[in-house]
Amino acid sequence: MILSNALLLGLMTALFLTLGYLGVPVAFALIAGVLVGTAFTPITLQSMMAQLFNGIDSEALMAIPFFLLVGELMTSANVVIRIAELSQALVGHVRGGLAQVTTVFSMFFSGMSGSSSADVAVLSRTMAKPMAREGYRPEFTAALIAAASTIAALVPPSIMAVVYGAIGNVSIAGLFLGGIVPGLFIGFGLMIYCYFFGPRGFQRPRATFPQLVTAGRAAALPMMIPVILLGGIMTGWFTPTEAGVIAVAYILLIVIPILNPAHLRNVPRDFVLAGMIYSLPLITIAAATAFGWMLAYLRGPIVVSGWIGAIAGDSAILTMFCLVIVFVIVGDFIEPVPAIIIFMPVVNALTDQASINPVHMGVVLIVTLAFGLITPPYGLALLMASKFLDVRFSGALKASLPIYLIFFAAIAFTIFLPEVILWLPRHVFPESVGCFKSPTGPGYICP
Amino acid sequence: MTAPIVLETDRHLKWPAFDRLEYALMILCGICLTGFTLSTLIDVVTRESGHPLLFLQEVTSTFFTYGVFVGASVATRRNDHLFLSALTEKMTGATRRFFEVFNRSVVLLVGLFMVWFGWQNVITGLGSFRMPSMLPMSYLYLGIPMCGALVALFSLEQIVNGLRNGFTPIIGDGPARDVSAGAAGDIGL
């Protein structure tokens, strides 16, 4: 080898970041880094091309198109409005008014889309104008929408959890269930923040019980989607991929024909657009897999896990704390999906070394990466919200700063209270967190 | 309002002659996703009914893989890929022109590498076979050089048109990709 491993690692990473920040698409910047790195090793470029294929050759990743299609169909068919109206009936009267509605709407929609980007787009298109009309500062609205959209990265059907589970060989069902508590933590945290510190907003009269029933009934069909997704997976009937396709079939055969039959003629167009959209994260996953493979070949994970191991020893808390710092830094610069793939060997090594439950570690890191979606310089959700609301990124960032405290609290909560995070997986799907059936009787034995 | 299949954004970087190709590739994306959805659905139904069809998993993964590579290639023309940032867009004059060409040249080179080394994979794949069809793996690997060729083609299109018309978006150059102008628009809250 002409260059030392450390130098090659540095070269690949610098090249990827430089090209990425200049404006080369992430997938191609990653591939360029891999190709240049490979040229200095005995590995053939042909085998690196095979890694692109191997990167997406995973059954679990096949769930991603369906989750994105669910979001596309729900948005395109205008069904999401019913969920916004239900949210308004539930919390429109609370101090903060539409800010509360936005947060609750995001909590509901997150259970269907699995993607923060989709959430930002939907929330911007449905909530931005009404909030502006009622006098909310657009910077505050952008910050709130971006923060609320991160819930989609935590709760099922989180695409980040699918990728983490597929690449790290961790139970996706366990990650889904483990993410619910931090997702609710952030959701309720945002509601409390809006109540005490946000603009007062226009408070509507409390919805009457019949109004609540009417809104609930109108939203009942779309609200079944999270039940289908999670229920199918938890009962063991379906894999995440199959649950995704059942949800798509449910929307096509029941939700759209009943709620918006005129939209049926647009369904082929939805498939065309979603067909292109799903390739975007997946080609990035393919490229990041090749990049991660090269990092592993150059023994990068061993070096990094050695550093962290030297600081943290066998302490689970310290190990998680170090990884959170690494992921906060990494998440500030690159997309969560490539970050997960590239650093998975390091995470796996340290999880074993410190005897941390893999689901717990996954939830901690996913919460951390979700936080990265609203931090500079590359806070994707905040960037998107700023763009859609036509506000300066710096203004939206300033409005986000108090919200960071909620995320710090959420990260600390997930690190220090594994029993709370793992409670739901242990009780609903014990196998997902390594429990096994007791050989002597009913019940499970959990490590 | 529904989104157009051929995007009008950055029209000054596009040859109208390639619009049909973009349209065809987008339709192919839709076909891949439809095929993927149907084959997965049939797979679930036949398995639950006790009559699993083994070949369906191969069909599913084929649609899935081709969907990724076809989508990635057409996304290059539409500038829909995931970006970290676009510092270049904040530049002006000759510096911007240089970096716009440089960025697209990197993508062009990556595309050409995908063609050359991807094709070598296709040749190698002739010796291994997929179960249960026993078709050579090559037909699956073919997605990579095909994607590379289209990526290179669309990058070249943007370089040539950018050098000719400039890279700065022309005012009134097609509707912006604005999600806030979507179907929901205003929910009357």
mmCIF file of C-alpha atoms in Angstrom, chain A residues 7-363:
data_model
loop_
_atom_site.group_PDB
_atom_site.id
_atom_site.type_symbol
_atom_site.label_atom_id
_atom_site.label_comp_id
_atom_site.label_asym_id
_atom_site.label_seq_id
_atom_site.Cartn_x
_atom_site.Cartn_y
_atom_site.Cartn_z
ATOM 1 C CA LEU A 7 -3.784 8.909 5.426
ATOM 2 C CA LEU A 8 -6.078 7.037 3.059
ATOM 3 C CA LEU A 9 -8.975 7.294 5.511
ATOM 4 C CA GLY A 10 -8.351 11.010 5.787
ATOM 5 C CA LEU A 11 -8.102 11.387 2.022
ATOM 6 C CA MET A 12 -11.371 9.555 1.370
ATOM 7 C CA THR A 13 -13.241 11.464 4.048
ATOM 8 C CA ALA A 14 -11.845 14.849 3.004
ATOM 9 C CA LEU A 15 -12.684 14.153 -0.616
ATOM 10 C CA PHE A 16 -16.232 13.112 0.224
ATOM 11 C CA LEU A 17 -16.854 16.159 2.407
ATOM 12 C CA THR A 18 -15.224 18.612 -0.004
ATOM 13 C CA LEU A 19 -17.131 17.319 -3.016
ATOM 14 C CA GLY A 20 -20.351 17.037 -0.993
ATOM 15 C CA TYR A 21 -20.156 20.604 0.249
ATOM 16 C CA LEU A 22 -19.252 21.908 -3.187
ATOM 17 C CA GLY A 23 -22.523 20.518 -4.467
ATOM 18 C CA VAL A 24 -21.786 17.033 -5.827
ATOM 19 C CA PRO A 25 -24.712 14.739 -4.892
ATOM 20 C CA VAL A 26 -23.974 12.743 -1.716
ATOM 21 C CA ALA A 27 -24.062 9.371 -3.479
ATOM 22 C CA PHE A 28 -21.539 10.433 -6.145
ATOM 23 C CA ALA A 29 -19.301 12.222 -3.637
ATOM 24 C CA LEU A 30 -19.173 8.978 -1.634
ATOM 25 C CA ILE A 31 -18.428 6.878 -4.723
ATOM 26 C CA ALA A 32 -15.703 9.330 -5.789
ATOM 27 C CA GLY A 33 -14.105 9.017 -2.329
ATOM 28 C CA VAL A 34 -14.267 5.225 -2.583
ATOM 29 C CA LEU A 35 -12.793 5.122 -6.094
ATOM 30 C CA VAL A 36 -9.851 7.347 -5.174
ATOM 31 C CA GLY A 37 -9.245 5.419 -1.933
ATOM 32 C CA THR A 38 -9.435 2.070 -3.719
ATOM 33 C CA ALA A 39 -6.888 3.172 -6.314
ATOM 34 C CA PHE A 40 -4.215 3.177 -3.563
ATOM 35 C CA THR A 41 -5.014 -0.348 -2.377
ATOM 36 C CA PRO A 42 -4.754 -3.794 -3.959
ATOM 37 C CA ILE A 43 -8.560 -3.981 -4.162
ATOM 38 C CA THR A 44 -10.031 -3.887 -7.669
ATOM 39 C CA LEU A 45 -12.440 -1.134 -8.649
ATOM 40 C CA GLN A 46 -14.654 -3.833 -10.089
ATOM 41 C CA SER A 47 -15.200 -5.328 -6.648
ATOM 42 C CA MET A 48 -16.145 -1.897 -5.295
ATOM 43 C CA MET A 49 -18.846 -1.678 -7.953
ATOM 44 C CA ALA A 50 -20.152 -4.992 -6.646
ATOM 45 C CA GLN A 51 -20.347 -3.353 -3.206
ATOM 46 C CA LEU A 52 -22.834 -0.855 -4.646
ATOM 47 C CA PHE A 53 -25.074 -3.748 -5.511
ATOM 48 C CA ASN A 54 -24.496 -5.508 -2.190
ATOM 49 C CA GLY A 55 -25.434 -2.300 -0.386
ATOM 50 C CA ILE A 56 -29.048 -2.528 -1.473
ATOM 51 C CA ASP A 57 -29.324 -6.307 -1.624
ATOM 52 C CA SER A 58 -31.166 -6.504 1.689
ATOM 53 C CA GLU A 59 -34.701 -7.676 2.372
ATOM 54 C CA ALA A 60 -35.179 -5.159 5.197
ATOM 55 C CA LEU A 61 -34.307 -2.189 2.980
ATOM 56 C CA MET A 62 -37.138 -3.158 0.665
ATOM 57 C CA ALA A 63 -39.531 -1.652 3.224
ATOM 58 C CA ILE A 64 -38.321 1.865 2.386
ATOM 59 C CA PRO A 65 -40.174 2.263 -0.952
ATOM 60 C CA PHE A 66 -43.446 1.266 0.667
ATOM 61 C CA PHE A 67 -43.114 3.669 3.584
ATOM 62 C CA LEU A 68 -42.310 6.481 1.153
ATOM 63 C CA LEU A 69 -45.211 5.436 -1.075
ATOM 64 C CA VAL A 70 -47.586 5.518 1.911
ATOM 65 C CA GLY A 71 -46.496 9.109 2.602
ATOM 66 C CA GLU A 72 -46.772 10.100 -1.072
ATOM 67 C CA LEU A 73 -50.259 8.603 -1.482
ATOM 68 C CA MET A 74 -51.561 10.125 1.743
ATOM 69 C CA THR A 75 -50.244 13.554 0.843
ATOM 70 C CA SER A 76 -51.149 13.487 -2.808
ATOM 71 C CA ALA A 77 -54.694 12.266 -2.102
ATOM 72 C CA ASN A 78 -55.086 15.143 0.368
ATOM 73 C CA VAL A 79 -56.078 12.724 3.109
ATOM 74 C CA VAL A 80 -53.652 14.312 5.579
ATOM 75 C CA ILE A 81 -56.003 17.255 6.029
ATOM 76 C CA ARG A 82 -58.297 15.033 8.066
ATOM 77 C CA ILE A 83 -55.450 14.344 10.459
ATOM 78 C CA ALA A 84 -54.713 18.070 10.741
ATOM 79 C CA GLU A 85 -58.383 18.678 11.532
ATOM 80 C CA LEU A 86 -58.397 15.969 14.169
ATOM 81 C CA SER A 87 -55.277 17.522 15.708
ATOM 82 C CA GLN A 88 -57.027 20.867 15.768
ATOM 83 C CA ALA A 89 -60.095 19.386 17.478
ATOM 84 C CA LEU A 90 -57.829 17.793 20.077
ATOM 85 C CA VAL A 91 -55.492 20.651 20.965
ATOM 86 C CA GLY A 92 -56.583 23.751 19.033
ATOM 87 C CA HIS A 93 -57.942 25.288 22.244
ATOM 88 C CA VAL A 94 -54.690 24.907 24.190
ATOM 89 C CA ARG A 95 -52.398 27.908 24.661
ATOM 90 C CA GLY A 96 -50.175 28.056 21.611
ATOM 91 C CA GLY A 97 -53.058 27.184 19.281
ATOM 92 C CA LEU A 98 -51.715 26.167 15.891
ATOM 93 C CA ALA A 99 -48.240 25.480 17.276
ATOM 94 C CA GLN A 100 -49.810 22.725 19.392
ATOM 95 C CA VAL A 101 -51.803 21.523 16.367
ATOM 96 C CA THR A 102 -48.614 21.336 14.293
ATOM 97 C CA THR A 103 -46.874 19.197 16.898
ATOM 98 C CA VAL A 104 -49.775 16.787 17.334
ATOM 99 C CA PHE A 105 -50.291 16.602 13.575
ATOM 100 C CA SER A 106 -46.631 15.673 13.187
ATOM 101 C CA MET A 107 -46.914 13.013 15.895
ATOM 102 C CA PHE A 108 -49.811 11.419 13.994
ATOM 103 C CA PHE A 109 -48.314 11.745 10.525
ATOM 104 C CA SER A 110 -44.941 10.423 11.692
ATOM 105 C CA GLY A 111 -46.678 7.130 12.341
ATOM 106 C CA MET A 112 -47.374 6.863 8.625
ATOM 107 C CA SER A 113 -44.484 8.400 6.731
ATOM 108 C CA GLY A 114 -41.301 7.250 8.496
ATOM 109 C CA SER A 115 -39.422 10.107 6.877
ATOM 110 C CA SER A 116 -38.609 13.494 8.386
ATOM 111 C CA SER A 117 -38.286 15.031 4.924
ATOM 112 C CA ALA A 118 -41.833 13.940 4.057
ATOM 113 C CA ASP A 119 -43.036 15.348 7.366
ATOM 114 C CA VAL A 120 -41.377 18.718 6.771
ATOM 115 C CA ALA A 121 -42.938 18.912 3.309
ATOM 116 C CA VAL A 122 -46.425 18.007 4.530
ATOM 117 C CA LEU A 123 -46.309 20.235 7.619
ATOM 118 C CA SER A 124 -44.982 23.173 5.595
ATOM 119 C CA ARG A 125 -47.662 22.829 2.995
ATOM 120 C CA THR A 126 -50.537 22.430 5.447
ATOM 121 C CA MET A 127 -49.592 24.510 8.479
ATOM 122 C CA ALA A 128 -47.325 27.336 7.293
ATOM 123 C CA LYS A 129 -50.011 29.559 5.771
ATOM 124 C CA PRO A 130 -52.557 29.256 8.596
ATOM 125 C CA MET A 131 -49.813 29.938 11.144
ATOM 126 C CA ALA A 132 -48.619 32.992 9.215
ATOM 127 C CA ARG A 133 -52.203 34.288 9.067
ATOM 128 C CA GLU A 134 -52.456 34.056 12.821
ATOM 129 C CA GLY A 135 -49.269 36.022 13.329
ATOM 130 C CA TYR A 136 -46.689 33.343 14.147
ATOM 131 C CA ARG A 137 -43.218 34.423 13.085
ATOM 132 C CA PRO A 138 -42.149 32.312 10.079
ATOM 133 C CA GLU A 139 -38.775 31.632 11.771
ATOM 134 C CA PHE A 140 -40.577 30.121 14.755
ATOM 135 C CA THR A 141 -42.870 28.124 12.447
ATOM 136 C CA ALA A 142 -39.875 26.773 10.485
ATOM 137 C CA ALA A 143 -38.057 25.804 13.694
ATOM 138 C CA LEU A 144 -41.148 24.104 15.111
ATOM 139 C CA ILE A 145 -41.935 22.218 11.896
ATOM 140 C CA ALA A 146 -38.325 21.029 11.599
ATOM 141 C CA ALA A 147 -38.185 19.895 15.229
ATOM 142 C CA ALA A 148 -41.583 18.189 15.092
ATOM 143 C CA SER A 149 -40.654 16.382 11.879
ATOM 144 C CA THR A 150 -37.754 14.620 13.606
ATOM 145 C CA ILE A 151 -40.332 12.491 15.440
ATOM 146 C CA ALA A 152 -40.717 10.587 12.149
ATOM 147 C CA ALA A 153 -37.134 9.383 12.537
ATOM 148 C CA LEU A 154 -37.966 7.834 15.889
ATOM 149 C CA VAL A 155 -41.411 6.269 15.790
ATOM 150 C CA PRO A 156 -42.476 3.433 13.502
ATOM 151 C CA PRO A 157 -42.177 3.187 10.518
ATOM 152 C CA SER A 158 -38.911 5.139 10.871
ATOM 153 C CA ILE A 159 -36.743 4.644 7.793
ATOM 154 C CA MET A 160 -33.702 5.427 9.924
ATOM 155 C CA ALA A 161 -34.623 2.505 12.187
ATOM 156 C CA VAL A 162 -35.068 0.234 9.164
ATOM 157 C CA VAL A 163 -31.597 1.134 7.883
ATOM 158 C CA TYR A 164 -30.032 0.803 11.343
ATOM 159 C CA GLY A 165 -31.672 -2.586 11.867
ATOM 160 C CA ALA A 166 -30.841 -3.884 8.396
ATOM 161 C CA ILE A 167 -27.201 -2.812 8.462
ATOM 162 C CA GLY A 168 -26.495 -3.503 12.137
ATOM 163 C CA ASN A 169 -28.417 -6.771 12.333
ATOM 164 C CA VAL A 170 -30.605 -5.359 15.100
ATOM 165 C CA SER A 171 -34.321 -6.124 15.457
ATOM 166 C CA ILE A 172 -36.248 -3.502 13.470
ATOM 167 C CA ALA A 173 -39.372 -4.243 15.524
ATOM 168 C CA GLY A 174 -37.357 -3.586 18.686
ATOM 169 C CA LEU A 175 -36.078 -0.271 17.315
ATOM 170 C CA PHE A 176 -39.597 0.718 16.279
ATOM 171 C CA LEU A 177 -40.976 0.012 19.746
ATOM 172 C CA GLY A 178 -37.974 1.488 21.548
ATOM 173 C CA GLY A 179 -38.310 4.704 19.542
ATOM 174 C CA ILE A 180 -41.883 5.361 20.624
ATOM 175 C CA VAL A 181 -41.005 6.689 24.106
ATOM 176 C CA PRO A 182 -38.350 9.206 22.932
ATOM 177 C CA GLY A 183 -40.661 10.181 20.060
ATOM 178 C CA LEU A 184 -43.444 10.967 22.515
ATOM 179 C CA PHE A 185 -40.899 12.678 24.793
ATOM 180 C CA ILE A 186 -39.931 15.082 22.018
ATOM 181 C CA GLY A 187 -43.554 15.574 20.935
ATOM 182 C CA PHE A 188 -44.788 16.391 24.429
ATOM 183 C CA GLY A 189 -41.615 18.392 25.084
ATOM 184 C CA LEU A 190 -42.434 20.591 22.086
ATOM 185 C CA MET A 191 -46.021 20.994 23.278
ATOM 186 C CA ILE A 192 -44.858 22.059 26.731
ATOM 187 C CA TYR A 193 -42.344 24.456 25.178
ATOM 188 C CA CYS A 194 -45.035 26.000 22.969
ATOM 189 C CA TYR A 195 -47.384 26.262 25.942
ATOM 190 C CA PHE A 196 -44.992 28.108 28.229
ATOM 191 C CA PHE A 197 -42.520 29.830 25.911
ATOM 192 C CA GLY A 198 -44.070 29.938 22.421
ATOM 193 C CA PRO A 199 -46.342 32.611 21.002
ATOM 194 C CA ARG A 200 -49.755 32.648 22.629
ATOM 195 C CA GLY A 201 -51.455 32.229 19.261
ATOM 196 C CA PHE A 202 -55.131 32.302 18.554
ATOM 197 C CA GLN A 203 -56.922 29.949 20.917
ATOM 198 C CA ARG A 204 -60.080 28.434 19.539
ATOM 199 C CA PRO A 205 -62.951 27.355 21.736
ATOM 200 C CA ARG A 206 -62.553 23.816 22.978
ATOM 201 C CA ALA A 207 -64.071 21.342 20.514
ATOM 202 C CA THR A 208 -67.355 19.902 21.721
ATOM 203 C CA PHE A 209 -67.633 16.148 22.119
ATOM 204 C CA PRO A 210 -69.704 15.757 18.917
ATOM 205 C CA GLN A 211 -67.103 17.840 17.024
ATOM 206 C CA LEU A 212 -64.368 15.622 18.412
ATOM 207 C CA VAL A 213 -66.261 12.506 17.373
ATOM 208 C CA THR A 214 -66.843 13.914 13.892
ATOM 209 C CA ALA A 215 -63.135 14.779 13.460
ATOM 210 C CA GLY A 216 -62.134 11.393 14.863
ATOM 211 C CA ARG A 217 -64.501 9.584 12.519
ATOM 212 C CA ALA A 218 -63.242 11.550 9.507
ATOM 213 C CA ALA A 219 -59.648 10.632 10.354
ATOM 214 C CA ALA A 220 -60.357 7.053 11.408
ATOM 215 C CA LEU A 221 -59.401 5.394 8.122
ATOM 216 C CA PRO A 222 -55.982 7.037 7.734
ATOM 217 C CA MET A 223 -55.308 6.595 11.446
ATOM 218 C CA MET A 224 -55.496 2.836 10.913
ATOM 219 C CA ILE A 225 -52.261 2.910 8.912
ATOM 220 C CA PRO A 226 -49.890 2.982 11.917
ATOM 221 C CA VAL A 227 -51.971 0.185 13.437
ATOM 222 C CA ILE A 228 -51.539 -1.935 10.303
ATOM 223 C CA LEU A 229 -47.827 -1.215 10.087
ATOM 224 C CA LEU A 230 -46.972 -1.832 13.705
ATOM 225 C CA GLY A 231 -49.643 -4.458 14.338
ATOM 226 C CA GLY A 232 -48.555 -6.566 11.381
ATOM 227 C CA ILE A 233 -44.935 -6.524 12.483
ATOM 228 C CA MET A 234 -45.602 -7.046 16.210
ATOM 229 C CA THR A 235 -47.905 -10.003 15.702
ATOM 230 C CA GLY A 236 -45.226 -11.626 13.578
ATOM 231 C CA TRP A 237 -47.577 -11.854 10.602
ATOM 232 C CA PHE A 238 -45.469 -9.621 8.427
ATOM 233 C CA THR A 239 -41.948 -8.403 7.991
ATOM 234 C CA PRO A 240 -41.614 -4.580 7.829
ATOM 235 C CA THR A 241 -41.557 -4.840 4.023
ATOM 236 C CA GLU A 242 -44.749 -6.864 3.915
ATOM 237 C CA ALA A 243 -46.456 -4.594 6.454
ATOM 238 C CA GLY A 244 -45.532 -1.693 4.169
ATOM 239 C CA VAL A 245 -47.143 -3.305 1.134
ATOM 240 C CA ILE A 246 -50.285 -4.152 3.120
ATOM 241 C CA ALA A 247 -50.529 -0.504 4.185
ATOM 242 C CA VAL A 248 -50.164 0.565 0.529
ATOM 243 C CA ALA A 249 -52.913 -1.892 -0.486
ATOM 244 C CA TYR A 250 -55.120 -0.576 2.337
ATOM 245 C CA ILE A 251 -54.712 3.016 1.120
ATOM 246 C CA LEU A 252 -55.328 2.080 -2.521
ATOM 247 C CA LEU A 253 -58.287 -0.210 -1.921
ATOM 248 C CA ILE A 254 -59.991 1.441 1.047
ATOM 249 C CA VAL A 255 -58.741 4.890 2.064
ATOM 250 C CA ILE A 256 -58.597 6.639 -1.319
ATOM 251 C CA PRO A 257 -61.749 5.050 -2.846
ATOM 252 C CA ILE A 258 -63.779 6.053 0.225
ATOM 253 C CA LEU A 259 -62.267 9.423 1.117
ATOM 254 C CA ASN A 260 -61.156 10.828 -2.231
ATOM 255 C CA PRO A 261 -62.258 8.598 -5.141
ATOM 256 C CA ALA A 262 -61.475 11.347 -7.675
ATOM 257 C CA HIS A 263 -57.797 10.914 -6.819
ATOM 258 C CA LEU A 264 -57.712 7.339 -8.145
ATOM 259 C CA ARG A 265 -56.887 8.580 -11.646
ATOM 260 C CA ASN A 266 -53.758 10.245 -10.244
ATOM 261 C CA VAL A 267 -52.479 7.107 -8.539
ATOM 262 C CA PRO A 268 -50.261 6.052 -11.502
ATOM 263 C CA ARG A 269 -48.557 9.455 -11.277
ATOM 264 C CA ASP A 270 -47.998 8.921 -7.556
ATOM 265 C CA PHE A 271 -46.300 5.623 -8.337
ATOM 266 C CA VAL A 272 -44.102 7.291 -10.963
ATOM 267 C CA LEU A 273 -42.959 10.017 -8.562
ATOM 268 C CA ALA A 274 -42.538 7.686 -5.585
ATOM 269 C CA GLY A 275 -40.661 5.281 -7.870
ATOM 270 C CA MET A 276 -38.037 7.951 -8.442
ATOM 271 C CA ILE A 277 -38.046 9.286 -4.872
ATOM 272 C CA TYR A 278 -37.268 5.928 -3.258
ATOM 273 C CA SER A 279 -34.129 5.571 -5.321
ATOM 274 C CA LEU A 280 -32.606 8.651 -3.657
ATOM 275 C CA PRO A 281 -31.977 7.261 -0.169
ATOM 276 C CA LEU A 282 -31.206 3.826 -1.579
ATOM 277 C CA ILE A 283 -28.496 4.886 -4.027
ATOM 278 C CA THR A 284 -26.984 6.820 -1.122
ATOM 279 C CA ILE A 285 -27.147 3.656 0.992
ATOM 280 C CA ALA A 286 -25.446 1.722 -1.824
ATOM 281 C CA ALA A 287 -22.635 4.289 -2.030
ATOM 282 C CA ALA A 288 -22.300 4.549 1.751
ATOM 283 C CA THR A 289 -22.027 0.762 1.974
ATOM 284 C CA ALA A 290 -19.066 0.812 -0.405
ATOM 285 C CA PHE A 291 -17.542 3.686 1.588
ATOM 286 C CA GLY A 292 -18.131 1.849 4.871
ATOM 287 C CA TRP A 293 -16.600 -1.306 3.424
ATOM 288 C CA MET A 294 -13.452 0.602 2.498
ATOM 289 C CA LEU A 295 -13.281 2.165 5.962
ATOM 290 C CA ALA A 296 -13.539 -1.308 7.474
ATOM 291 C CA TYR A 297 -10.845 -2.621 5.116
ATOM 292 C CA LEU A 298 -8.561 0.218 6.215
ATOM 293 C CA ARG A 299 -9.279 -0.742 9.834
ATOM 294 C CA GLY A 300 -10.910 2.610 10.576
ATOM 295 C CA PRO A 301 -13.575 1.153 12.905
ATOM 296 C CA ILE A 302 -10.911 -0.642 14.949
ATOM 297 C CA VAL A 303 -8.970 2.592 15.394
ATOM 298 C CA VAL A 304 -12.040 4.648 16.343
ATOM 299 C CA SER A 305 -13.466 1.975 18.644
ATOM 300 C CA GLY A 306 -9.980 1.704 20.177
ATOM 301 C CA TRP A 307 -10.009 5.440 20.968
ATOM 302 C CA ILE A 308 -13.497 5.312 22.441
ATOM 303 C CA GLY A 309 -12.719 2.076 24.271
ATOM 304 C CA ALA A 310 -9.640 3.678 25.832
ATOM 305 C CA ILE A 311 -11.760 6.536 27.188
ATOM 306 C CA ALA A 312 -14.889 4.626 28.139
ATOM 307 C CA GLY A 313 -13.527 1.199 29.063
ATOM 308 C CA ASP A 314 -16.404 -1.189 29.745
ATOM 309 C CA SER A 315 -18.744 1.539 30.971
ATOM 310 C CA ALA A 316 -21.981 1.448 29.009
ATOM 311 C CA ILE A 317 -22.917 5.032 29.888
ATOM 312 C CA LEU A 318 -19.508 6.446 28.933
ATOM 313 C CA THR A 319 -19.461 4.435 25.709
ATOM 314 C CA MET A 320 -22.877 5.733 24.725
ATOM 315 C CA PHE A 321 -21.889 9.242 25.717
ATOM 316 C CA CYS A 322 -18.758 9.085 23.509
ATOM 317 C CA LEU A 323 -20.774 7.703 20.597
ATOM 318 C CA VAL A 324 -23.376 10.416 21.046
ATOM 319 C CA ILE A 325 -20.612 13.034 20.771
ATOM 320 C CA VAL A 326 -19.252 11.331 17.633
ATOM 321 C CA PHE A 327 -22.733 11.130 16.089
ATOM 322 C CA VAL A 328 -23.620 14.722 16.997
ATOM 323 C CA ILE A 329 -20.489 15.854 15.151
ATOM 324 C CA VAL A 330 -20.992 13.450 12.245
ATOM 325 C CA GLY A 331 -24.721 14.215 12.062
ATOM 326 C CA ASP A 332 -23.897 17.914 11.730
ATOM 327 C CA PHE A 333 -22.062 17.237 8.498
ATOM 328 C CA ILE A 334 -23.575 14.245 6.751
ATOM 329 C CA GLU A 335 -26.915 12.534 6.203
ATOM 330 C CA PRO A 336 -28.102 10.171 8.942
ATOM 331 C CA VAL A 337 -28.343 7.171 6.605
ATOM 332 C CA PRO A 338 -24.729 7.209 5.369
ATOM 333 C CA ALA A 339 -23.623 8.051 8.927
ATOM 334 C CA ILE A 340 -25.310 4.908 10.231
ATOM 335 C CA ILE A 341 -23.852 2.712 7.508
ATOM 336 C CA ILE A 342 -20.329 4.097 7.693
ATOM 337 C CA PHE A 343 -20.108 3.942 11.492
ATOM 338 C CA MET A 344 -22.010 0.707 12.054
ATOM 339 C CA PRO A 345 -18.855 -1.442 12.464
ATOM 340 C CA VAL A 346 -17.643 0.954 15.209
ATOM 341 C CA VAL A 347 -21.047 0.915 16.895
ATOM 342 C CA ASN A 348 -21.292 -2.870 16.794
ATOM 343 C CA ALA A 349 -17.796 -3.327 18.223
ATOM 344 C CA LEU A 350 -18.456 -0.912 21.093
ATOM 345 C CA THR A 351 -21.933 -2.302 21.785
ATOM 346 C CA ASP A 352 -20.397 -5.733 22.308
ATOM 347 C CA GLN A 353 -17.478 -4.389 24.307
ATOM 348 C CA ALA A 354 -19.657 -2.480 26.782
ATOM 349 C CA SER A 355 -22.427 -5.126 26.856
ATOM 350 C CA ILE A 356 -25.101 -2.663 25.783
ATOM 351 C CA ASN A 357 -28.414 -3.923 24.492
ATOM 352 C CA PRO A 358 -28.228 -3.328 20.701
ATOM 353 C CA VAL A 359 -31.786 -1.956 20.610
ATOM 354 C CA HIS A 360 -30.972 0.520 23.379
ATOM 355 C CA MET A 361 -27.819 1.633 21.584
ATOM 356 C CA GLY A 362 -29.783 1.961 18.333
ATOM 357 C CA VAL A 363 -32.454 4.129 19.912
#
